[in-house]
Amino acid sequence: MNLGLSIKVRAAKYSAIEESLKEFMRYSVKGGSPDKIVTECIVVAIWSNGRLSDEAKILDTKTKKLISGLIRSGDLKGNLGETHLIYHPPGIKSKRILLAGAGEKKKFNGASANKLIISAFKACLKIESASIHFCINSCEPSDRDRYWIASRISQEAEIAGYRYGTTKSKKPKAWATKTVSLPPKVSGHRKSLESSLKRGQAIGKAVNVARELGNLPGNICTPTYLAEQATSLANKNRRVSAKILSEKQMARLGMGSLLSVSAGSAEEAKLIVIEYSGAKANTRPHAIVGKGITFDTGGISLKSSGGMDEMKFDMCGAASVIATMGCVAELKLPINVVGLVAAAENMPGSKATKPGDIVTTMSGKTVEILNTDAEGRLVLCDALTYVERFKPQTVIDIATLTGAAVATFGSYVNALLSNNQSLAETIIESGEQCLDRAWQLPLWDDYQHLLNSNFADIANIGGPRAGTITAACFLSRFTKNQKWAHLDIAGSAWHSGAQKGATGRPVSLLVEYLSKQKA
Ligand code: BES
Ligand code: MN
Ligand code: ZN
């Protein structure tokens, strides 16, 4: 069997974007007392030390103390993230009860609520429950409202439901859950809760698009494939358009830096331009720019082979841009957004760029390429110059740029650097709000001299220290005229090890940020 060929054939037909438009789950607001709700699984919370939430108390009475019995026997503590399933409880309409630990009541905040929701879905994945009803209204986080909780429920349901199967001959079984519901607190809140559920669903789906694009291997997810996804997105949305620049067109624009990265590859580089118009045509857009290295071998400065497969994830910035553009269109945000993707494959070869080679960027600045593995900044600098023609209000680039960001932050944080403090703060706030958090590093002039070159205007590496900062310093040379921020997602974009796979970050952060913007 020629596996390579069969996958190629399937890839031609497969579209991550089209897949994302299918509806797998429905979300609704459904009122009624917890004991009378007809569902296959009702979720109620238990506080630490086994204190019952209000909803759990009702179920406990109706089930003749089944829940308090479990607590007394020590089977359930109520720790945050803990779950316990009861089958066929007597005295109530629901087929199952899922008891979800909520931790200490006085510490309960948005992050704990989210943890509770994720654990509940994880537990539900193991059972064949066609419907789930979340009865957690009495758990009020100190820092979030019930609309936030509602959108988290649908977002996490989508994220929990995603399973990668595209290149497996045996497809993973679809999730049994088809409907997720929650009760209104006051009946007047139904409409707003419903729209929160819709919003969370849209964001969750977008996160999954970014995950799917990230997870696809480098022999399928090429620059051309990413371009096709952008085109397919545009074909499906009246307010979205896509334009793909070929290598020839980029050469005409003088993008010598971007083209130096794809020089060693048989795959043609693409500059993908996606425009969303939700505001008047003359409104200045917000721009997001993604690093789309569909595979990073390091080029002539070849990486070592251990774990190199993970360099298929080096386009996760690009994936987040494409997914965010789709989400912004679905949410019909009243702003204009331009999404750029600088897509290329970084390979060694007889035509590949060599250490010491000097290229001229679109800006006119020359760059001495001392390390061909520092390729992300080389594709981004030309994209960041190109984006100026849209006169964006703000520019954010998203890139799996440096191993140093992984060393600094591990996997929990998006590294943030910016030449504009109020933009940086808005991004940090957005991240806090949606729990896709960013933390800022300094972009001080003190570091700029590390990029000095004896032979060109600037070198593409700044030495072994402060790698995330010097990489951002390089980009800052090309964004002087912009309100610009850089997100280094090298640590946050994917998991390694047994859970290897793309996370879809920072799609939530980008959607949250753009949702705050006015036309
Ligand atoms: N894509 C890598 C960054 C990376 C490495 C992300 C490991 C996640 C895990 C990037 O293109 C790269 O190779 N960066 C080099 C830069 C260095 C040569 C200055 C790095 O970080 O080692
Ligand atoms: Mn590299
Ligand atoms: Zn890279």
Short mmCIF file of N, CA and C in Angstrom, two decimals, residues 45-47 78-82 100-120 134 136 139-144 148-149 152 156 432 435 437:
data_model
loop_
_atom_site.label_atom_id
_atom_site.label_comp_id
_atom_site.label_asym_id
_atom_site.label_seq_id
_atom_site.Cartn_x
_atom_site.Cartn_y
_atom_site.Cartn_z
N ALA A 45 -22.55 20.85 41.07
CA ALA A 45 -21.26 21.07 41.72
C ALA A 45 -21.27 20.67 43.18
N ILE A 46 -20.10 20.24 43.65
CA ILE A 46 -19.88 19.95 45.06
C ILE A 46 -18.68 20.79 45.52
N TRP A 47 -18.87 21.57 46.56
CA TRP A 47 -17.77 22.37 47.09
C TRP A 47 -16.81 21.49 47.88
N GLY A 78 -15.05 16.88 46.64
CA GLY A 78 -15.40 18.21 46.16
C GLY A 78 -14.19 19.04 45.75
N ASN A 79 -13.04 18.37 45.61
CA ASN A 79 -11.86 19.12 45.14
C ASN A 79 -12.07 19.57 43.70
N LEU A 80 -11.48 20.71 43.39
CA LEU A 80 -11.63 21.26 42.05
C LEU A 80 -11.08 20.28 41.01
N GLY A 81 -11.91 19.95 40.02
CA GLY A 81 -11.47 19.05 38.95
C GLY A 81 -11.90 17.61 39.17
N GLU A 82 -12.32 17.27 40.38
CA GLU A 82 -12.76 15.91 40.68
C GLU A 82 -14.15 15.67 40.06
N ALA A 100 -19.50 17.34 40.10
CA ALA A 100 -18.23 17.98 39.71
C ALA A 100 -17.69 18.79 40.87
N GLY A 101 -16.46 18.48 41.27
CA GLY A 101 -15.81 19.22 42.35
C GLY A 101 -15.57 20.67 41.96
N ALA A 102 -15.91 21.59 42.86
CA ALA A 102 -15.75 23.02 42.56
C ALA A 102 -14.69 23.66 43.45
N GLY A 103 -14.12 22.90 44.37
CA GLY A 103 -13.08 23.45 45.24
C GLY A 103 -13.65 24.37 46.31
N GLU A 104 -12.77 25.22 46.84
CA GLU A 104 -13.20 26.11 47.93
C GLU A 104 -14.11 27.21 47.42
N LYS A 105 -15.23 27.38 48.12
CA LYS A 105 -16.23 28.34 47.66
C LYS A 105 -15.65 29.76 47.63
N LYS A 106 -14.87 30.11 48.65
CA LYS A 106 -14.39 31.51 48.68
C LYS A 106 -13.28 31.77 47.67
N LYS A 107 -12.71 30.72 47.11
CA LYS A 107 -11.67 30.92 46.09
C LYS A 107 -12.22 30.76 44.67
N PHE A 108 -13.52 30.50 44.56
CA PHE A 108 -14.08 30.16 43.25
C PHE A 108 -14.08 31.36 42.31
N ASN A 109 -13.35 31.22 41.21
CA ASN A 109 -13.31 32.31 40.23
C ASN A 109 -13.49 31.74 38.81
N GLY A 110 -13.32 32.61 37.81
CA GLY A 110 -13.51 32.18 36.42
C GLY A 110 -12.63 30.98 36.06
N ALA A 111 -11.37 31.03 36.52
CA ALA A 111 -10.46 29.94 36.19
C ALA A 111 -10.93 28.63 36.82
N SER A 112 -11.47 28.71 38.06
CA SER A 112 -11.96 27.46 38.66
C SER A 112 -13.20 26.97 37.93
N ALA A 113 -14.09 27.90 37.57
CA ALA A 113 -15.29 27.50 36.84
C ALA A 113 -14.90 26.78 35.55
N ASN A 114 -13.88 27.34 34.89
CA ASN A 114 -13.46 26.73 33.64
C ASN A 114 -12.88 25.34 33.86
N LYS A 115 -12.15 25.19 34.94
CA LYS A 115 -11.56 23.88 35.25
C LYS A 115 -12.67 22.87 35.53
N LEU A 116 -13.68 23.32 36.26
CA LEU A 116 -14.83 22.45 36.54
C LEU A 116 -15.49 22.01 35.23
N ILE A 117 -15.69 22.97 34.33
CA ILE A 117 -16.36 22.67 33.05
C ILE A 117 -15.53 21.67 32.24
N ILE A 118 -14.21 21.91 32.17
CA ILE A 118 -13.35 21.01 31.40
C ILE A 118 -13.37 19.59 31.99
N SER A 119 -13.30 19.50 33.32
CA SER A 119 -13.32 18.17 33.94
C SER A 119 -14.64 17.47 33.70
N ALA A 120 -15.72 18.23 33.73
CA ALA A 120 -17.04 17.63 33.48
C ALA A 120 -17.10 17.06 32.07
N PHE A 134 -26.05 21.40 32.33
CA PHE A 134 -25.19 22.00 33.35
C PHE A 134 -25.99 22.79 34.37
N ILE A 136 -25.19 24.65 37.26
CA ILE A 136 -24.17 25.21 38.17
C ILE A 136 -24.42 26.70 38.42
N CYS A 139 -23.05 28.41 41.55
CA CYS A 139 -21.61 28.65 41.66
C CYS A 139 -21.28 29.94 40.93
N GLU A 140 -21.18 31.00 41.68
CA GLU A 140 -20.91 32.29 41.03
C GLU A 140 -19.47 32.68 41.23
N PRO A 141 -18.69 32.72 40.14
CA PRO A 141 -17.29 33.12 40.29
C PRO A 141 -17.18 34.58 40.71
N SER A 142 -16.14 34.87 41.48
CA SER A 142 -15.98 36.24 42.00
C SER A 142 -15.75 37.25 40.89
N ASP A 143 -15.19 36.80 39.76
CA ASP A 143 -14.72 37.76 38.75
C ASP A 143 -15.39 37.62 37.38
N ARG A 144 -16.43 36.80 37.29
CA ARG A 144 -17.07 36.61 35.98
C ARG A 144 -18.58 36.53 36.16
N TRP A 148 -20.48 34.76 30.78
CA TRP A 148 -19.13 34.25 30.56
C TRP A 148 -19.13 32.73 30.75
N ILE A 149 -19.78 32.27 31.81
CA ILE A 149 -19.85 30.83 32.08
C ILE A 149 -20.53 30.12 30.92
N ARG A 152 -18.28 29.79 28.06
CA ARG A 152 -17.22 28.82 28.35
C ARG A 152 -17.72 27.39 28.17
N GLU A 156 -15.80 25.08 25.61
CA GLU A 156 -15.09 23.89 26.08
C GLU A 156 -15.72 22.60 25.56
N GLU A 432 -6.38 37.58 29.95
CA GLU A 432 -6.93 37.28 31.27
C GLU A 432 -8.40 36.90 31.15
N LEU A 435 -8.70 33.51 29.51
CA LEU A 435 -7.80 32.50 30.07
C LEU A 435 -6.80 31.97 29.05
N ARG A 437 -3.65 33.38 28.32
CA ARG A 437 -2.95 34.54 28.85
C ARG A 437 -1.61 34.85 28.21
#
